[in-house]
Amino acid sequence: MQEISDKTSSAIREIFGTDKALIGMIHCPAFPGAPRYRGKEMNAIYDTCLRDAEALMEGGMHGLIIENHGDIPFSKPEDIGPETAAFMSVVTDRIARAVDVPLGINVLANAPIPSFAIAMAGGAKFIRVNQWANAYVANEGFMEGRAAQAMRYRSMLRAEHIRVFADSHVKHGAHAITADRTIEELTRDLAFFDADAVIATGQRTGNTASIEEIEEIGAATHLPLLVGSGVSKENIVKILKRTNGVIVASSLKHGGVWWNPVDIERVKAFVAAAGPALKG
C-alpha cells in the first residue's frame, strides 16, 4: 500500500491551514433560469444555503464548496447564462460574511470562467473544475478541458491567488476519447496545465473512487490529492491515510441524500471519525 499524504501540500496548507482538509459541499437549490426553479424567493434560497454552511462549519469542517447542483439538467459552459454567476456571487458573499472558513466555487457543468468570476466577487479561495485538461463525454455531451481559456481569464482578473482543484478521471461520464491514455498520464496533464490540487472521484455523486484508483492517481502527481465523492465516516480514515483531504456532501445530509439539508449530527460524527487521521 502506497501512502502519499507526505506529498507537497502547499495549496491545502495555504488555504486551510492544515495538511489534511475536510471540505463540505453546499448544494444550492435551483436558481431562476434553471428548469427546476419554481418561483421561490431569492432570500429563501440564500437562507437555505446559509443554514447548510453554518451547520457544516459548526460541525467542524475546514472549508466549503458552493455548487449550483440544483440547476439540473446542467448546461454546457457556453450555455450558462449570466444569471447563474449573479446568484452564486450573492450566495458566496452571504456565506463569506457569516462563516470564517475558506470557500470554493464549482459551476456545473465544467464552467471555470464563471467560477473564477464568482470567486473573485465573493472572496472564495479556490474553484473546482471537473474537466480541466483533455476531454470526455459527460451527461451534458462532449466536454472539453478549458484550462487555457480559464487561466487567461484568471490573469485578466488579476486573480492568481484563486487556486484550481481539478478532477482526474471525472465521474458522470465516459472516457473512451482518452482510452488510449492511462489515468497516470491524464493526471499528469492536470499539473502540466497548472492545476493546484487533484481530485479523485467515483462513477457518480455519492459513489467513491476505489482505493486502487486513489493510489494510482496519487502516485502520478506531486500535487495534493483529495477524494471528491462517496466519502463517509466509515471510510474517512482509510481515505485520509492516502490523501490531503476530502470533499463530502451526501453522507452529511439528512438520510444521506444529496438534496436534503445538512444534518449537523452527521457532520459532528464525521469529523469525530476523521480525528485520528487528521492527527496522523
Short mmCIF file of C-alpha atoms in Angstrom, two decimals:
data_model
loop_
_atom_site.label_atom_id
_atom_site.label_comp_id
_atom_site.label_asym_id
_atom_site.label_seq_id
_atom_site.Cartn_x
_atom_site.Cartn_y
_atom_site.Cartn_z
CA MET A 1 0.00 0.00 0.00
CA GLN A 2 1.44 3.34 -1.04
CA GLU A 3 0.67 6.30 1.19
CA ILE A 4 1.15 9.76 -0.30
CA SER A 5 -0.03 12.05 2.48
CA ASP A 6 3.53 13.36 2.86
CA LYS A 7 3.50 14.87 -0.64
CA THR A 8 3.73 18.59 -1.24
CA SER A 9 0.52 20.11 0.06
CA SER A 10 1.13 23.83 -0.36
CA ALA A 11 -2.32 24.65 -1.74
CA ILE A 12 -4.09 22.78 1.06
CA ARG A 13 -1.83 24.19 3.76
CA GLU A 14 -2.04 27.71 2.30
CA ILE A 15 -5.84 27.73 2.05
CA PHE A 16 -6.93 25.70 5.07
CA GLY A 17 -4.01 25.95 7.48
CA THR A 18 -3.77 22.18 7.72
CA ASP A 19 -2.23 19.35 5.70
CA LYS A 20 -5.49 17.37 5.57
CA ALA A 21 -8.69 19.29 4.91
CA LEU A 22 -12.34 18.34 5.39
CA ILE A 23 -14.39 20.31 2.85
CA GLY A 24 -18.19 20.33 2.94
CA MET A 25 -20.44 20.92 -0.05
CA ILE A 26 -23.22 23.50 -0.33
CA HIS A 27 -25.67 22.16 -2.92
CA CYS A 28 -27.58 25.30 -3.88
CA PRO A 29 -31.28 24.89 -4.78
CA ALA A 30 -32.34 25.61 -8.35
CA PHE A 31 -31.73 29.21 -9.35
CA PRO A 32 -34.02 31.27 -11.63
CA GLY A 33 -33.41 30.18 -15.21
CA ALA A 34 -32.97 26.51 -14.29
CA PRO A 35 -35.75 24.01 -15.14
CA ARG A 36 -36.43 23.04 -11.51
CA TYR A 37 -36.83 26.62 -10.27
CA ARG A 38 -40.44 27.17 -9.23
CA GLY A 39 -40.53 30.82 -8.21
CA LYS A 40 -39.04 30.54 -4.73
CA GLU A 41 -38.00 33.90 -3.30
CA MET A 42 -34.29 34.55 -3.57
CA ASN A 43 -33.83 35.28 0.11
CA ALA A 44 -35.32 31.86 0.89
CA ILE A 45 -32.78 30.25 -1.47
CA TYR A 46 -29.92 32.19 0.09
CA ASP A 47 -31.09 31.26 3.59
CA THR A 48 -31.18 27.56 2.65
CA CYS A 49 -27.55 27.75 1.54
CA LEU A 50 -26.56 29.72 4.62
CA ARG A 51 -28.14 27.20 7.01
CA ASP A 52 -26.18 24.38 5.40
CA ALA A 53 -22.97 26.43 5.59
CA GLU A 54 -23.48 27.19 9.27
CA ALA A 55 -24.21 23.55 10.09
CA LEU A 56 -21.08 22.37 8.28
CA MET A 57 -18.93 24.97 9.99
CA GLU A 58 -20.41 24.31 13.43
CA GLY A 59 -19.80 20.60 12.91
CA GLY A 60 -16.10 21.22 12.40
CA MET A 61 -15.42 21.25 8.64
CA HIS A 62 -12.32 23.13 7.46
CA GLY A 63 -13.87 24.68 4.36
CA LEU A 64 -16.85 24.73 1.99
CA ILE A 65 -17.57 24.48 -1.73
CA ILE A 66 -20.59 26.27 -3.17
CA GLU A 67 -22.12 24.48 -6.16
CA ASN A 68 -25.20 25.02 -8.35
CA HIS A 69 -26.28 21.39 -8.05
CA GLY A 70 -29.97 22.31 -8.14
CA ASP A 71 -29.65 23.54 -11.74
CA ILE A 72 -30.26 20.04 -13.15
CA PRO A 73 -30.03 19.30 -16.06
CA PHE A 74 -26.75 21.16 -16.23
CA SER A 75 -25.88 23.36 -19.18
CA LYS A 76 -22.61 23.17 -21.05
CA PRO A 77 -20.29 26.09 -20.24
CA GLU A 78 -21.15 28.14 -23.31
CA ASP A 79 -24.87 27.92 -22.49
CA ILE A 80 -24.68 29.08 -18.86
CA GLY A 81 -26.37 32.46 -18.52
CA PRO A 82 -25.05 35.44 -16.55
CA GLU A 83 -27.83 34.94 -14.01
CA THR A 84 -26.05 31.88 -12.60
CA ALA A 85 -22.90 33.85 -11.77
CA ALA A 86 -25.01 36.66 -10.34
CA PHE A 87 -26.99 34.44 -7.96
CA MET A 88 -23.96 32.39 -6.90
CA SER A 89 -21.97 35.56 -6.20
CA VAL A 90 -24.66 36.70 -3.77
CA VAL A 91 -24.72 33.27 -2.10
CA THR A 92 -20.93 33.30 -1.79
CA ASP A 93 -20.85 36.79 -0.32
CA ARG A 94 -23.52 36.00 2.27
CA ILE A 95 -21.80 32.80 3.33
CA ALA A 96 -18.40 34.52 3.46
CA ARG A 97 -19.82 37.16 5.80
CA ALA A 98 -21.39 34.54 8.07
CA VAL A 99 -18.72 31.84 8.41
CA ASP A 100 -14.99 32.03 8.94
CA VAL A 101 -13.76 29.19 6.73
CA PRO A 102 -12.26 29.19 3.22
CA LEU A 103 -14.74 28.89 0.35
CA GLY A 104 -14.54 27.26 -3.07
CA ILE A 105 -16.76 27.51 -6.16
CA ASN A 106 -17.90 24.88 -8.65
CA VAL A 107 -20.19 25.93 -11.50
CA LEU A 108 -21.77 22.98 -13.29
CA ALA A 109 -21.16 21.84 -15.80
CA ASN A 110 -17.43 22.40 -16.15
CA ALA A 111 -17.51 26.20 -16.12
CA PRO A 112 -14.26 27.60 -14.67
CA ILE A 113 -14.67 31.09 -16.14
CA PRO A 114 -17.86 31.97 -14.20
CA SER A 115 -16.33 30.12 -11.23
CA PHE A 116 -13.36 32.49 -11.25
CA ALA A 117 -15.70 35.49 -11.54
CA ILE A 118 -17.82 34.32 -8.60
CA ALA A 119 -14.75 33.51 -6.51
CA MET A 120 -13.29 36.93 -7.17
CA ALA A 121 -16.57 38.70 -6.38
CA GLY A 122 -17.33 36.69 -3.24
CA GLY A 123 -13.87 36.20 -1.79
CA ALA A 124 -13.53 32.45 -2.41
CA LYS A 125 -10.07 30.91 -2.30
CA PHE A 126 -10.36 28.16 -4.91
CA ILE A 127 -12.50 26.70 -7.68
CA ARG A 128 -13.24 23.10 -8.58
CA VAL A 129 -13.18 22.11 -12.25
CA ASN A 130 -14.41 18.71 -13.36
CA GLN A 131 -12.60 18.61 -16.71
CA TRP A 132 -9.53 20.83 -16.68
CA ALA A 133 -7.50 19.12 -19.42
CA ASN A 134 -8.28 16.67 -22.24
CA ALA A 135 -11.92 15.76 -22.96
CA TYR A 136 -14.65 13.23 -22.20
CA VAL A 137 -18.31 12.53 -22.89
CA ALA A 138 -20.37 13.81 -19.98
CA ASN A 139 -24.10 13.64 -19.23
CA GLU A 140 -24.27 17.02 -20.97
CA GLY A 141 -22.46 15.79 -24.09
CA PHE A 142 -18.91 16.34 -25.33
CA MET A 143 -16.92 18.22 -22.68
CA GLU A 144 -13.53 19.75 -23.33
CA GLY A 145 -10.90 20.86 -20.86
CA ARG A 146 -10.90 24.66 -20.55
CA ALA A 147 -7.62 25.33 -18.80
CA ALA A 148 -6.23 27.63 -21.49
CA GLN A 149 -9.27 29.91 -21.57
CA ALA A 150 -9.74 29.85 -17.81
CA MET A 151 -6.14 30.67 -16.91
CA ARG A 152 -6.11 33.61 -19.30
CA TYR A 153 -9.35 34.83 -17.76
CA ARG A 154 -7.86 34.45 -14.27
CA SER A 155 -4.87 36.52 -15.37
CA MET A 156 -7.17 39.20 -16.76
CA LEU A 157 -8.95 39.41 -13.38
CA ARG A 158 -5.58 39.50 -11.54
CA ALA A 159 -6.93 36.56 -9.57
CA GLU A 160 -3.82 34.37 -9.44
CA HIS A 161 -4.46 33.84 -5.72
CA ILE A 162 -7.55 31.74 -6.55
CA ARG A 163 -6.40 28.13 -6.80
CA VAL A 164 -7.64 25.37 -9.13
CA PHE A 165 -8.74 21.97 -7.81
CA ALA A 166 -9.17 19.69 -10.83
CA ASP A 167 -10.81 16.26 -11.10
CA SER A 168 -8.93 13.33 -12.57
CA HIS A 169 -10.97 10.72 -14.45
CA VAL A 170 -14.11 12.66 -13.57
CA LYS A 171 -17.40 10.99 -12.62
CA HIS A 172 -20.70 11.11 -14.58
CA GLY A 173 -19.12 10.39 -17.94
CA ALA A 174 -17.33 8.11 -20.38
CA HIS A 175 -13.62 8.34 -21.12
CA ALA A 176 -13.50 6.46 -24.42
CA ILE A 177 -11.95 9.51 -26.13
CA THR A 178 -8.84 9.16 -23.99
CA ALA A 179 -8.97 5.39 -23.56
CA ASP A 180 -5.52 5.03 -25.17
CA ARG A 181 -4.01 7.07 -22.31
CA THR A 182 -3.56 5.90 -18.76
CA ILE A 183 -5.02 7.54 -15.66
CA GLU A 184 -1.42 8.33 -14.75
CA GLU A 185 -0.95 10.31 -17.97
CA LEU A 186 -4.27 12.12 -17.62
CA THR A 187 -3.44 13.07 -14.05
CA ARG A 188 -0.04 14.45 -15.04
CA ASP A 189 -1.75 16.65 -17.60
CA LEU A 190 -3.55 18.48 -14.78
CA ALA A 191 -0.26 19.62 -13.27
CA PHE A 192 1.10 20.44 -16.74
CA PHE A 193 -1.85 22.82 -17.16
CA ASP A 194 -1.18 24.44 -13.76
CA ALA A 195 -3.83 22.91 -11.52
CA ASP A 196 -3.05 23.26 -7.81
CA ALA A 197 -4.70 20.08 -6.49
CA VAL A 198 -6.13 16.86 -7.93
CA ILE A 199 -9.47 15.27 -7.04
CA ALA A 200 -10.30 11.57 -7.39
CA THR A 201 -13.97 10.69 -7.83
CA GLY A 202 -16.19 7.66 -8.23
CA GLN A 203 -18.61 6.99 -11.07
CA ARG A 204 -21.38 9.31 -9.87
CA THR A 205 -22.48 11.54 -6.97
CA GLY A 206 -22.19 9.61 -3.71
CA ASN A 207 -20.00 6.87 -5.24
CA THR A 208 -16.41 6.76 -4.04
CA ALA A 209 -13.30 6.06 -6.06
CA SER A 210 -11.68 2.73 -5.31
CA ILE A 211 -8.58 2.68 -3.14
CA GLU A 212 -6.68 1.35 -6.15
CA GLU A 213 -7.69 4.34 -8.28
CA ILE A 214 -6.94 6.80 -5.48
CA GLU A 215 -3.45 5.33 -5.15
CA GLU A 216 -2.93 5.29 -8.93
CA ILE A 217 -3.88 8.97 -9.23
CA GLY A 218 -1.82 9.88 -6.18
CA ALA A 219 1.27 8.13 -7.47
CA ALA A 220 1.05 10.11 -10.71
CA THR A 221 1.26 13.61 -9.25
CA HIS A 222 3.23 15.78 -6.86
CA LEU A 223 0.09 17.88 -6.29
CA PRO A 224 -2.12 17.50 -3.22
CA LEU A 225 -4.75 14.80 -3.69
CA LEU A 226 -8.35 14.88 -2.46
CA VAL A 227 -11.26 12.49 -2.82
CA GLY A 228 -14.39 14.26 -4.01
CA SER A 229 -17.19 11.71 -3.88
CA GLY A 230 -18.53 8.91 -1.72
CA VAL A 231 -16.70 9.86 1.46
CA SER A 232 -18.33 8.81 4.75
CA LYS A 233 -17.45 8.30 8.40
CA GLU A 234 -16.92 4.62 7.60
CA ASN A 235 -14.15 5.19 5.04
CA ILE A 236 -12.71 8.59 6.02
CA VAL A 237 -9.68 7.28 7.90
CA LYS A 238 -8.71 4.89 5.10
CA ILE A 239 -9.01 7.70 2.56
CA LEU A 240 -7.16 10.36 4.59
CA LYS A 241 -4.20 7.99 5.00
CA ARG A 242 -3.70 8.29 1.26
CA THR A 243 -4.74 11.89 0.57
CA ASN A 244 -4.56 15.51 1.65
CA GLY A 245 -8.29 15.91 2.12
CA VAL A 246 -11.84 15.15 1.10
CA ILE A 247 -14.87 16.90 -0.35
CA VAL A 248 -18.01 15.46 1.23
CA ALA A 249 -21.71 16.10 0.68
CA SER A 250 -24.28 13.30 0.57
CA SER A 251 -23.21 11.46 3.71
CA LEU A 252 -23.63 14.68 5.76
CA LYS A 253 -27.22 15.25 4.64
CA HIS A 254 -30.39 14.01 6.35
CA GLY A 255 -30.92 10.43 5.21
CA GLY A 256 -27.63 10.53 3.30
CA VAL A 257 -29.42 12.11 0.29
CA TRP A 258 -27.67 14.98 -1.50
CA TRP A 259 -30.74 17.20 -1.94
CA ASN A 260 -31.67 17.15 1.76
CA PRO A 261 -30.44 19.73 4.31
CA VAL A 262 -27.20 19.18 6.16
CA ASP A 263 -27.59 17.13 9.34
CA ILE A 264 -25.30 18.66 11.95
CA GLU A 265 -25.19 15.44 13.96
CA ARG A 266 -23.90 13.61 10.90
CA VAL A 267 -21.27 16.33 10.44
CA LYS A 268 -20.09 16.01 14.03
CA ALA A 269 -19.92 12.23 13.76
CA PHE A 270 -17.96 12.50 10.51
CA VAL A 271 -15.45 14.98 11.93
CA ALA A 272 -15.03 12.82 15.04
CA ALA A 273 -14.38 9.75 12.88
CA ALA A 274 -11.77 11.68 10.88
CA GLY A 275 -9.96 12.83 14.01
CA PRO A 276 -7.32 10.09 14.24
CA ALA A 277 -6.32 10.51 10.59
CA LEU A 278 -6.17 14.30 10.86
CA LYS A 279 -3.60 13.98 13.64
CA GLY A 280 -1.53 11.37 11.89
#
